[in-house]
Tab-separated table of C-alpha atoms and ligand atoms in Angstrom:
chain	number	residue	atom	x	y	z
A	1	MET	CA	-30.106	-63.432	29.051
A	2	ASN	CA	-26.459	-62.766	29.940
A	3	GLN	CA	-24.590	-65.949	30.679
A	4	ASP	CA	-20.900	-66.611	31.336
A	5	TRP	CA	-20.367	-68.562	28.120
A	6	ARG	CA	-16.623	-68.843	28.721
A	7	GLY	CA	-17.318	-70.783	31.974
A	8	VAL	CA	-19.913	-72.971	30.217
A	9	VAL	CA	-17.455	-73.847	27.410
A	10	ILE	CA	-14.666	-74.619	29.885
A	11	ARG	CA	-17.047	-76.792	31.904
A	12	GLN	CA	-18.188	-78.650	28.768
A	13	LEU	CA	-14.582	-79.215	27.678
A	14	LEU	CA	-13.630	-80.473	31.135
A	15	LEU	CA	-16.657	-82.782	31.030
A	16	LEU	CA	-15.609	-84.078	27.610
A	17	ILE	CA	-12.031	-84.668	28.756
A	18	SER	CA	-13.286	-86.400	31.934
A	19	ALA	CA	-15.610	-88.618	29.900
A	20	CYS	CA	-12.745	-89.507	27.522
A	21	LEU	CA	-10.454	-90.281	30.451
A	22	LEU	CA	-13.134	-92.470	32.008
A	23	VAL	CA	-13.576	-94.384	28.778
A	24	GLY	CA	-9.740	-94.575	28.551
A	25	LEU	CA	-9.610	-95.957	32.105
A	26	LEU	CA	-12.226	-98.563	31.323
A	27	SER	CA	-10.745	-99.538	27.946
A	28	GLY	CA	-7.065	-98.863	28.699
A	29	GLU	CA	-6.846	-96.827	25.442
A	30	TYR	CA	-6.495	-93.248	26.656
A	31	ALA	CA	-5.181	-91.873	23.390
A	32	TRP	CA	-8.000	-93.415	21.341
A	33	ALA	CA	-10.638	-92.377	23.804
A	34	LEU	CA	-9.378	-88.730	23.678
A	35	ALA	CA	-9.046	-88.798	19.863
A	36	VAL	CA	-12.567	-90.197	19.389
A	37	GLY	CA	-13.978	-87.749	21.950
A	38	PHE	CA	-12.367	-84.676	20.359
A	39	GLY	CA	-13.144	-85.976	16.841
A	40	ALA	CA	-16.814	-86.270	17.773
A	41	PHE	CA	-16.739	-82.756	19.263
A	42	LEU	CA	-15.079	-81.361	16.121
A	43	GLY	CA	-17.625	-83.161	13.917
A	44	TRP	CA	-20.522	-81.764	15.953
A	45	THR	CA	-19.016	-78.237	15.785
A	46	LEU	CA	-18.580	-78.507	12.011
A	47	TRP	CA	-22.162	-79.741	11.677
A	48	GLN	CA	-23.441	-76.688	13.568
A	49	LEU	CA	-21.258	-74.452	11.386
A	50	LEU	CA	-22.783	-75.983	8.274
A	51	ARG	CA	-26.328	-75.436	9.636
A	52	LEU	CA	-25.399	-71.826	10.357
A	53	GLN	CA	-24.004	-71.348	6.845
A	54	HIS	CA	-27.116	-72.938	5.299
A	55	TRP	CA	-29.462	-70.795	7.378
A	56	LEU	CA	-27.523	-67.584	6.611
A	57	HIS	CA	-27.647	-68.323	2.905
A	58	HIS	CA	-31.160	-69.611	2.447
A	59	GLN	CA	-33.544	-68.852	5.265
A	60	THR	CA	-32.553	-65.756	7.214
A	61	ASP	CA	-36.156	-64.561	7.108
A	62	GLN	CA	-37.216	-67.663	9.059
A	63	ALA	CA	-36.361	-68.603	12.645
A	64	PRO	CA	-32.870	-70.149	12.988
A	65	PRO	CA	-32.440	-73.930	13.442
A	66	HIS	CA	-32.938	-75.076	17.013
A	67	CYS	CA	-29.762	-75.730	18.966
A	68	SER	CA	-28.788	-75.646	22.610
A	69	GLY	CA	-25.678	-74.243	24.249
A	70	LEU	CA	-23.276	-71.753	22.707
A	71	TRP	CA	-24.334	-72.520	19.146
A	72	GLY	CA	-27.953	-71.888	20.048
A	73	GLU	CA	-26.896	-68.542	21.506
A	74	VAL	CA	-24.928	-67.692	18.310
A	75	PHE	CA	-27.981	-68.553	16.157
A	76	ASP	CA	-30.309	-66.493	18.347
A	77	SER	CA	-27.956	-63.459	18.479
A	78	LEU	CA	-27.574	-63.454	14.713
A	79	TYR	CA	-31.332	-63.757	14.306
A	80	ARG	CA	-31.939	-60.831	16.700
A	81	LEU	CA	-29.321	-58.645	14.909
A	82	GLN	CA	-30.815	-59.491	11.565
A	83	ARG	CA	-34.363	-58.690	12.772
A	84	ARG	CA	-33.187	-55.352	14.186
A	85	ALA	CA	-31.409	-54.407	10.914
A	86	GLN	CA	-34.536	-55.417	8.985
A	87	GLY	CA	-36.648	-53.208	11.261
A	88	GLU	CA	-34.335	-50.238	10.700
A	89	ARG	CA	-34.359	-50.854	6.931
A	90	ASP	CA	-38.154	-50.958	6.909
A	91	GLY	CA	-38.247	-47.681	8.897
A	92	LEU	CA	-35.899	-45.951	6.441
A	93	GLN	CA	-37.785	-47.332	3.457
A	94	ALA	CA	-41.033	-45.994	4.946
A	95	VAL	CA	-39.443	-42.529	5.287
A	96	ILE	CA	-38.185	-42.662	1.656
A	97	ASP	CA	-41.615	-43.896	0.467
A	98	ARG	CA	-43.384	-41.057	2.272
A	99	ALA	CA	-40.931	-38.461	0.924
A	100	GLN	CA	-41.428	-39.829	-2.595
A	101	GLU	CA	-45.215	-39.985	-2.193
A	102	SER	CA	-45.382	-36.391	-0.965
A	103	THR	CA	-43.116	-35.036	-3.742
A	104	ALA	CA	-45.061	-37.115	-6.285
A	105	ALA	CA	-48.263	-35.418	-5.072
A	106	LEU	CA	-46.749	-31.926	-5.506
A	107	LYS	CA	-48.087	-29.746	-8.295
A	108	ASP	CA	-44.588	-28.372	-8.821
A	109	ALA	CA	-42.095	-30.540	-10.683
A	110	VAL	CA	-39.054	-31.719	-8.728
A	111	VAL	CA	-36.090	-33.059	-10.715
A	112	MET	CA	-32.868	-34.399	-9.180
A	113	LEU	CA	-29.735	-34.031	-11.316
A	114	ASP	CA	-26.351	-35.645	-10.758
A	115	ALA	CA	-23.041	-33.742	-10.796
A	116	ASP	CA	-22.866	-34.027	-14.628
A	117	GLY	CA	-26.350	-32.594	-15.114
A	118	ASN	CA	-27.921	-35.988	-15.914
A	119	LEU	CA	-31.450	-36.810	-14.749
A	120	GLU	CA	-31.536	-39.066	-11.674
A	121	TRP	CA	-35.093	-38.879	-10.391
A	122	TRP	CA	-38.244	-36.789	-10.929
A	123	ASN	CA	-41.812	-36.659	-9.694
A	124	ARG	CA	-45.089	-37.016	-11.603
A	125	ALA	CA	-45.505	-33.286	-12.256
A	126	ALA	CA	-42.147	-33.284	-14.127
A	127	GLN	CA	-43.668	-35.717	-16.614
A	128	THR	CA	-46.562	-33.372	-17.433
A	129	LEU	CA	-44.672	-30.055	-17.251
A	130	LEU	CA	-41.370	-31.076	-18.877
A	131	GLY	CA	-42.392	-34.271	-20.682
A	132	LEU	CA	-39.802	-36.457	-18.909
A	133	LYS	CA	-40.379	-40.168	-19.482
A	134	THR	CA	-39.615	-42.989	-17.077
A	135	PRO	CA	-37.391	-44.976	-17.543
A	136	GLN	CA	-36.101	-43.852	-20.997
A	137	ASP	CA	-34.878	-40.463	-19.776
A	138	VAL	CA	-33.003	-41.652	-16.680
A	139	ASN	CA	-29.324	-40.598	-16.955
A	140	GLN	CA	-30.022	-38.358	-19.990
A	141	PRO	CA	-28.470	-34.846	-19.858
A	142	VAL	CA	-31.221	-32.405	-18.814
A	143	THR	CA	-30.119	-29.970	-21.557
A	144	ASN	CA	-31.061	-32.635	-24.153
A	145	LEU	CA	-34.633	-32.684	-22.876
A	146	VAL	CA	-35.160	-28.983	-22.088
A	147	ARG	CA	-33.734	-27.617	-25.306
A	148	HIS	CA	-34.398	-23.898	-24.935
A	149	PRO	CA	-31.194	-21.796	-25.527
A	150	ARG	CA	-31.957	-19.691	-22.423
A	151	PHE	CA	-32.061	-22.872	-20.316
A	152	LYS	CA	-28.658	-24.020	-21.569
A	153	GLU	CA	-27.156	-20.652	-20.633
A	154	TYR	CA	-28.924	-20.658	-17.274
A	155	PHE	CA	-27.787	-24.215	-16.543
A	156	GLU	CA	-24.162	-23.431	-17.380
A	157	GLN	CA	-24.045	-20.450	-15.006
A	158	ARG	CA	-22.261	-21.265	-11.773
A	159	GLN	CA	-24.875	-19.573	-9.583
A	160	HIS	CA	-28.623	-19.314	-10.013
A	161	PRO	CA	-29.891	-16.573	-7.735
A	162	GLU	CA	-32.889	-15.817	-9.984
A	163	PRO	CA	-35.401	-18.291	-11.433
A	164	LEU	CA	-35.786	-18.645	-15.207
A	165	GLU	CA	-39.069	-18.366	-17.115
A	166	LEU	CA	-39.644	-20.467	-20.235
A	167	PRO	CA	-42.445	-21.985	-22.304
A	168	SER	CA	-42.936	-25.671	-21.508
A	169	PRO	CA	-41.078	-28.001	-23.957
A	170	VAL	CA	-44.267	-30.123	-24.293
A	171	ASN	CA	-46.918	-27.408	-24.427
A	172	GLU	CA	-46.216	-23.908	-25.784
A	173	GLN	CA	-49.272	-22.575	-23.894
A	174	LEU	CA	-47.733	-23.405	-20.518
A	175	ARG	CA	-45.273	-20.961	-18.968
A	176	LEU	CA	-42.805	-22.468	-16.514
A	177	GLN	CA	-40.547	-20.986	-13.872
A	178	LEU	CA	-37.417	-23.043	-13.173
A	179	GLN	CA	-35.136	-22.708	-10.164
A	180	LEU	CA	-31.912	-24.699	-9.827
A	181	THR	CA	-30.465	-25.257	-6.352
A	182	PRO	CA	-27.117	-26.997	-5.784
A	183	TYR	CA	-26.678	-29.619	-3.041
A	184	GLY	CA	-24.213	-32.366	-2.050
A	185	HIS	CA	-21.163	-32.656	-4.306
A	186	GLY	CA	-22.183	-30.665	-7.383
A	187	GLU	CA	-25.639	-32.229	-7.693
A	188	HIS	CA	-28.684	-30.038	-8.320
A	189	VAL	CA	-32.362	-30.116	-7.545
A	190	MET	CA	-34.576	-28.300	-10.050
A	191	VAL	CA	-38.026	-27.084	-9.018
A	192	VAL	CA	-40.376	-26.177	-11.871
A	193	ARG	CA	-43.612	-24.227	-11.303
A	194	ASP	CA	-46.458	-23.568	-13.669
A	195	VAL	CA	-46.738	-19.740	-13.772
A	196	THR	CA	-49.039	-19.565	-16.811
A	197	ARG	CA	-51.715	-17.595	-14.926
A	198	VAL	CA	-49.278	-14.962	-13.613
A	199	HIS	CA	-47.698	-14.764	-17.057
A	200	GLN	CA	-51.106	-14.189	-18.667
A	201	LEU	CA	-51.884	-11.384	-16.204
A	202	GLU	CA	-48.473	-9.837	-16.893
A	203	GLN	CA	-49.143	-10.146	-20.618
A	204	MET	CA	-52.541	-8.441	-20.175
A	205	ARG	CA	-50.836	-5.573	-18.356
A	206	LYS	CA	-48.266	-5.207	-21.137
A	207	ASP	CA	-50.939	-5.370	-23.846
A	208	PHE	CA	-52.999	-2.765	-22.018
A	209	VAL	CA	-50.061	-0.336	-21.784
A	210	THR	CA	-49.170	-0.919	-25.454
A	211	ASN	CA	-52.761	-0.393	-26.612
A	212	VAL	CA	-53.262	2.752	-24.539
A	213	SER	CA	-49.953	4.150	-25.830
A	214	HIS	CA	-50.982	3.418	-29.426
A	215	GLU	CA	-54.445	4.933	-28.959
A	216	LEU	CA	-53.036	8.086	-27.352
A	217	ARG	CA	-50.499	8.640	-30.093
A	218	THR	CA	-52.905	9.810	-32.819
A	219	PRO	CA	-54.844	12.424	-30.793
A	220	LEU	CA	-51.585	13.671	-29.316
A	221	THR	CA	-50.063	14.085	-32.780
A	222	VAL	CA	-53.117	16.123	-33.847
A	223	ILE	CA	-52.989	18.327	-30.706
A	224	SER	CA	-49.224	18.865	-31.068
A	225	GLY	CA	-49.646	19.688	-34.765
A	226	TYR	CA	-52.247	22.390	-34.053
A	227	LEU	CA	-50.176	23.760	-31.178
A	228	GLU	CA	-47.161	24.035	-33.453
A	229	THR	CA	-49.219	25.908	-36.072
A	230	LEU	CA	-50.566	28.240	-33.382
A	231	VAL	CA	-47.102	28.952	-31.942
A	232	ASP	CA	-45.727	29.516	-35.465
A	233	ASN	CA	-48.439	32.135	-36.025
A	234	ALA	CA	-47.960	33.731	-32.625
A	235	GLU	CA	-48.079	37.279	-34.026
A	236	GLN	CA	-51.782	36.862	-34.828
A	237	LEU	CA	-52.561	35.800	-31.254
A	238	ASN	CA	-53.118	37.629	-28.043
A	239	PRO	CA	-49.601	37.725	-26.459
A	240	ARG	CA	-51.065	36.506	-23.148
A	241	TRP	CA	-51.716	33.119	-24.800
A	242	LEU	CA	-48.228	32.625	-26.221
A	243	ARG	CA	-46.600	31.438	-22.991
A	244	ALA	CA	-49.501	29.058	-22.295
A	245	LEU	CA	-49.254	27.630	-25.799
A	246	GLN	CA	-45.502	27.192	-25.506
A	247	GLN	CA	-45.947	25.291	-22.226
A	248	MET	CA	-48.661	23.128	-23.778
A	249	GLN	CA	-46.331	22.348	-26.656
A	250	GLN	CA	-43.507	21.429	-24.247
A	251	GLN	CA	-45.757	19.122	-22.208
A	252	GLY	CA	-47.122	17.614	-25.446
A	253	LEU	CA	-43.568	16.780	-26.470
A	254	ARG	CA	-42.964	15.223	-23.068
A	255	MET	CA	-46.064	13.053	-23.467
A	256	GLN	CA	-44.906	11.996	-26.925
A	257	ASN	CA	-41.522	10.983	-25.477
A	258	LEU	CA	-43.295	9.055	-22.750
A	259	LEU	CA	-45.438	7.159	-25.267
A	260	ASN	CA	-42.393	6.417	-27.416
A	261	ASP	CA	-40.511	5.051	-24.382
A	262	LEU	CA	-43.515	2.948	-23.297
A	263	LEU	CA	-43.841	1.466	-26.786
A	264	LEU	CA	-40.098	0.799	-26.946
A	265	LEU	CA	-40.217	-0.987	-23.580
A	266	ALA	CA	-43.177	-3.079	-24.744
A	267	LYS	CA	-41.230	-4.027	-27.866
A	268	LEU	CA	-38.164	-4.947	-25.817
A	269	GLU	CA	-40.269	-7.146	-23.528
A	270	ALA	CA	-41.978	-8.962	-26.385
A	271	ALA	CA	-38.988	-11.191	-27.281
A	272	ASP	CA	-36.003	-12.608	-25.402
A	273	TYR	CA	-33.324	-11.621	-27.893
A	274	PRO	CA	-32.891	-8.770	-30.418
A	275	SER	CA	-33.903	-9.748	-33.954
A	276	ASP	CA	-30.540	-8.740	-35.429
A	277	ASN	CA	-27.284	-9.986	-33.997
A	278	LEU	CA	-24.616	-8.220	-36.063
A	279	PRO	CA	-21.280	-6.914	-34.768
A	280	VAL	CA	-21.864	-3.275	-33.789
A	281	THR	CA	-18.953	-0.808	-34.009
A	282	VAL	CA	-19.437	0.612	-30.532
A	283	ASP	CA	-16.689	3.257	-30.895
A	284	LEU	CA	-18.449	4.878	-33.878
A	285	LEU	CA	-21.825	4.570	-32.179
A	286	LEU	CA	-20.462	6.361	-29.102
A	287	LEU	CA	-18.909	9.053	-31.271
A	288	SER	CA	-22.278	9.839	-32.805
A	289	ILE	CA	-24.024	9.798	-29.372
A	290	GLN	CA	-21.295	12.111	-28.057
A	291	ALA	CA	-22.148	14.598	-30.820
A	292	ASP	CA	-25.842	14.484	-29.825
A	293	ALA	CA	-24.868	14.880	-26.160
A	294	ARG	CA	-22.838	18.018	-27.062
A	295	ALA	CA	-25.949	19.423	-28.727
A	296	LEU	CA	-28.021	18.597	-25.613
A	297	SER	CA	-25.439	20.204	-23.360
A	298	ALA	CA	-25.353	23.382	-25.507
A	299	GLY	CA	-24.734	26.467	-23.389
A	300	ARG	CA	-23.903	24.447	-20.273
A	301	ASN	CA	-20.367	23.670	-21.433
A	302	HIS	CA	-19.942	20.130	-20.125
A	303	ARG	CA	-16.503	18.652	-20.698
A	304	LEU	CA	-17.289	15.421	-22.554
A	305	SER	CA	-14.475	12.910	-23.057
A	306	LEU	CA	-14.608	9.640	-24.959
A	307	GLU	CA	-12.081	6.777	-24.860
A	308	ALA	CA	-13.263	3.796	-26.929
A	309	ASP	CA	-11.314	0.779	-28.120
A	310	PRO	CA	-12.132	0.464	-31.867
A	311	ALA	CA	-10.996	-3.198	-31.887
A	312	ILE	CA	-13.923	-4.384	-29.779
A	313	ARG	CA	-17.296	-4.843	-31.396
A	314	LEU	CA	-20.449	-6.073	-29.733
A	315	LYS	CA	-22.937	-8.578	-31.171
A	316	GLY	CA	-26.482	-7.253	-31.046
A	317	SER	CA	-28.908	-4.643	-32.281
A	318	GLU	CA	-27.405	-1.224	-33.050
A	319	VAL	CA	-30.781	0.517	-32.624
A	320	GLU	CA	-31.295	-0.953	-29.164
A	321	LEU	CA	-27.715	-0.319	-28.038
A	322	ARG	CA	-27.934	3.288	-29.273
A	323	SER	CA	-31.075	3.754	-27.219
A	324	ALA	CA	-29.475	2.280	-24.062
A	325	PHE	CA	-26.136	4.087	-24.330
A	326	SER	CA	-27.713	7.430	-25.220
A	327	ASN	CA	-30.056	7.141	-22.205
A	328	LEU	CA	-27.025	6.830	-19.911
A	329	ILE	CA	-25.037	9.583	-21.625
A	330	PHE	CA	-27.992	11.997	-21.902
A	331	ASN	CA	-28.825	11.364	-18.210
A	332	ALA	CA	-25.257	12.404	-17.335
A	333	VAL	CA	-25.703	15.591	-19.380
A	334	LYS	CA	-29.180	16.256	-17.930
A	335	TYR	CA	-28.256	15.791	-14.280
A	336	THR	CA	-24.698	17.204	-14.219
A	337	PRO	CA	-24.585	20.949	-13.631
A	338	ALA	CA	-22.956	23.317	-16.168
A	339	GLU	CA	-19.178	22.973	-16.643
A	340	GLY	CA	-19.362	19.429	-15.245
A	341	GLN	CA	-17.139	16.585	-16.412
A	342	ILE	CA	-18.566	13.548	-18.239
A	343	ARG	CA	-16.334	10.638	-19.137
A	344	ILE	CA	-17.369	7.840	-21.527
A	345	ARG	CA	-15.188	4.714	-21.766
A	346	TRP	CA	-15.452	1.496	-23.795
A	347	TRP	CA	-12.904	-1.228	-23.050
A	348	ALA	CA	-12.534	-4.983	-22.565
A	349	ASP	CA	-10.666	-7.425	-20.341
A	350	GLU	CA	-10.694	-11.211	-19.985
A	351	ARG	CA	-14.165	-11.104	-18.332
A	352	GLY	CA	-15.867	-9.178	-21.125
A	353	ALA	CA	-16.431	-5.623	-22.323
A	354	TYR	CA	-17.499	-2.533	-20.396
A	355	LEU	CA	-19.131	0.758	-21.243
A	356	SER	CA	-18.934	3.256	-18.419
A	357	VAL	CA	-20.425	6.725	-18.168
A	358	SER	CA	-19.070	8.755	-15.224
A	359	ASP	CA	-20.050	12.247	-14.215
A	360	ASN	CA	-19.238	14.582	-11.358
A	361	GLY	CA	-22.858	15.610	-10.947
A	362	PRO	CA	-25.083	15.518	-7.857
A	363	GLY	CA	-24.745	11.731	-7.296
A	364	ILE	CA	-27.432	9.429	-5.923
A	365	GLU	CA	-27.947	8.201	-2.352
A	366	ALA	CA	-27.226	4.472	-1.846
A	367	LYS	CA	-30.834	3.723	-0.767
A	368	HIS	CA	-32.120	4.655	-4.259
A	369	LEU	CA	-29.633	2.547	-6.256
A	370	PRO	CA	-31.432	-0.845	-6.115
A	371	ARG	CA	-34.714	0.717	-7.380
A	372	LEU	CA	-33.278	3.052	-10.012
A	373	THR	CA	-34.071	0.786	-12.985
A	374	GLU	CA	-37.753	0.442	-11.990
A	375	ARG	CA	-40.227	2.172	-14.299
A	376	PHE	CA	-41.002	5.745	-13.252
A	377	TYR	CA	-38.676	5.564	-10.262
A	378	ARG	CA	-37.173	8.964	-9.658
A	379	VAL	CA	-34.671	9.984	-7.031
A	380	ASP	CA	-36.167	13.384	-6.597
A	381	GLY	CA	-39.364	14.614	-8.237
A	382	SER	CA	-38.235	18.182	-8.687
A	383	ARG	CA	-34.968	17.112	-10.335
A	384	ALA	CA	-36.825	14.955	-12.854
A	385	ALA	CA	-39.565	17.473	-13.587
A	386	HIS	CA	-36.966	20.089	-14.327
A	387	THR	CA	-35.077	17.836	-16.792
A	388	GLY	CA	-38.230	16.615	-18.537
A	389	GLY	CA	-37.255	12.928	-18.273
A	390	THR	CA	-39.843	10.182	-18.678
A	391	GLY	CA	-38.625	8.040	-15.768
A	392	LEU	CA	-38.291	5.090	-18.150
A	393	GLY	CA	-34.711	5.635	-19.355
A	394	LEU	CA	-32.929	3.259	-16.984
A	395	ALA	CA	-35.706	0.638	-17.332
A	396	ILE	CA	-34.981	0.667	-21.079
A	397	VAL	CA	-31.231	0.367	-20.409
A	398	LYS	CA	-31.810	-2.640	-18.144
A	399	HIS	CA	-33.970	-4.410	-20.734
A	400	VAL	CA	-31.609	-3.779	-23.634
A	401	LEU	CA	-28.672	-5.093	-21.577
A	402	LEU	CA	-30.645	-8.178	-20.544
A	403	ARG	CA	-31.307	-8.932	-24.201
A	404	HIS	CA	-27.562	-8.615	-24.886
A	405	ARG	CA	-26.716	-10.888	-21.903
A	406	GLY	CA	-25.279	-7.899	-20.076
A	407	HIS	CA	-26.059	-6.156	-16.816
A	408	LEU	CA	-25.902	-2.657	-15.368
A	409	GLN	CA	-23.825	-1.624	-12.359
A	410	ILE	CA	-24.374	1.720	-10.709
A	411	SER	CA	-21.998	3.300	-8.236
A	412	SER	CA	-22.638	6.745	-6.920
A	413	GLU	CA	-21.972	9.014	-3.993
A	414	PRO	CA	-24.000	12.105	-3.225
A	415	GLY	CA	-22.012	15.210	-4.065
A	416	GLN	CA	-19.274	13.216	-5.852
A	417	GLY	CA	-20.974	12.003	-9.036
A	418	SER	CA	-22.159	8.722	-10.515
A	419	THR	CA	-20.777	5.932	-12.686
A	420	PHE	CA	-23.087	3.710	-14.738
A	421	THR	CA	-21.266	0.655	-16.121
A	422	CYS	CA	-22.687	-1.834	-18.629
A	423	HIS	CA	-20.921	-5.210	-18.547
A	424	PHE	CA	-21.163	-7.606	-21.499
A	425	PRO	CA	-19.860	-11.214	-21.337
A	426	VAL	CA	-17.027	-12.415	-23.617
A	427	THR	CA	-19.518	-14.432	-25.701
A	428	GLN	CA	-21.058	-11.164	-26.965
A	429	LEU	CA	-17.759	-9.710	-28.254
A	430	VAL	CA	-16.151	-9.731	-31.670
A	431	ARG	CA	-12.523	-8.599	-31.784
A	432	ARG	CA	-11.032	-7.136	-34.900
B	1	ADP	P1	-35.469	10.050	-16.133
B	1	ADP	O1	-36.229	10.043	-17.382
B	1	ADP	O2	-36.196	10.649	-14.973
B	1	ADP	O3	-34.076	10.525	-16.304
B	1	ADP	P2	-34.239	7.465	-15.744
B	1	ADP	O4	-34.837	6.113	-15.618
B	1	ADP	O5	-33.314	7.707	-16.874
B	1	ADP	O6	-35.440	8.499	-15.726
B	1	ADP	O7	-33.468	7.768	-14.402
B	1	ADP	C1	-34.087	7.504	-13.154
B	1	ADP	C2	-33.611	8.485	-12.098
B	1	ADP	O8	-32.232	8.242	-11.807
B	1	ADP	C3	-33.653	9.911	-12.567
B	1	ADP	O9	-34.896	10.487	-12.286
B	1	ADP	C4	-32.571	10.577	-11.747
B	1	ADP	O10	-33.072	10.988	-10.505
B	1	ADP	C5	-31.574	9.456	-11.502
B	1	ADP	N1	-30.375	9.555	-12.371
B	1	ADP	C6	-30.176	8.927	-13.533
B	1	ADP	N2	-28.973	9.218	-14.050
B	1	ADP	C7	-28.387	10.066	-13.176
B	1	ADP	C8	-27.115	10.746	-13.118
B	1	ADP	N3	-26.193	10.601	-14.092
B	1	ADP	N4	-26.859	11.529	-12.044
B	1	ADP	C9	-27.773	11.657	-11.067
B	1	ADP	N5	-28.980	11.055	-11.047
B	1	ADP	C10	-29.289	10.287	-12.082
């Protein structure tokens, strides 16, 4: 109820003064009557203040002490405010409880990390998938608990557009997919999914391809061997068969290349990193690939130039890097018409090292670029059939670079030529 409390107080004061004056008139002691009157009023006010202080400190959950007048109104207003705040708190707590209950029920793990990468909160699934323990692990750095080297690298990246796949730190049989998403002021939420089933299917596909490739190798070697013998003894054969045999031999060779590339890809996919991690002298490697490229170009007179900084070496596997770089350089030779220009460069700056292969060949339309590293993806069937490629070259390049923490950039314009650039981070370099 809205009352004019100022009027009430003034009326009460006037009443008090009148009562004091009346007592003063009766007793003849005005000053004493006023002093006693105001003293009593002050005492009563202090008493109410003490009751208020006691109630605020000890019993705010109970109804306030009974009092009439302005003090009663103050008690009631405070009680109403306090009840309203309590109601709002309960509402918010219910929302937080529901959010926590629903994330706790999720099959995916949800982990909240503070701006320093320390664990703040996680749901039940995080305990089973990542082995996080409450409360021991609260405020521990997440990299101490998920100790995989790939995770440390992934966590230290500034952006995380792609999820990361790892075995679970508590159970090698489980395969997890982790995705970090930033929020607030540098905090992160990490969602972890169990992708064991998908991983197993993927593994079955890889095993199938590897087994088929292995099984096909032996019969193909036998067929190619006989074909070679037959072609070598062509003079004893009907000349009509010679061309057919030569074509069979050529296609047999193509199949052998295909099987070799499939087996190489399977090997590259089997482990995250190359087994050897020695500094590779890229300039010498490129020199030897350039010599092979000259042989491949024979008769088509490509102008091949090489500029390589001998001071920069790259940590990794020479065999794998040779395979990746020669795929790029041989592609340039294969697809660039006779007399074309091919430029190979190897250099470094503060962001890492680069190998680029540029040609002034037919170029590639922009719509093909994002899919170029997919297995068997070809820009133009007739172009590929004519060059005898397997369609796996750029897939191999992508995998080798991934294993060396690098990535491939392709820029190309139809009619102008193409540039394939491999970028390696500074951590992979060794400078002489
Ligand atoms: P392929 O064995 O067919 O060469 P790749 O994976 O090496 O397979 O290359 C995929 C496709 O990319 C090729 O079929 C070709 O169309 C295109 N390509 C690759 N390199 C070049 C290049 N330097 N110039 C033009 N097109 C290229």
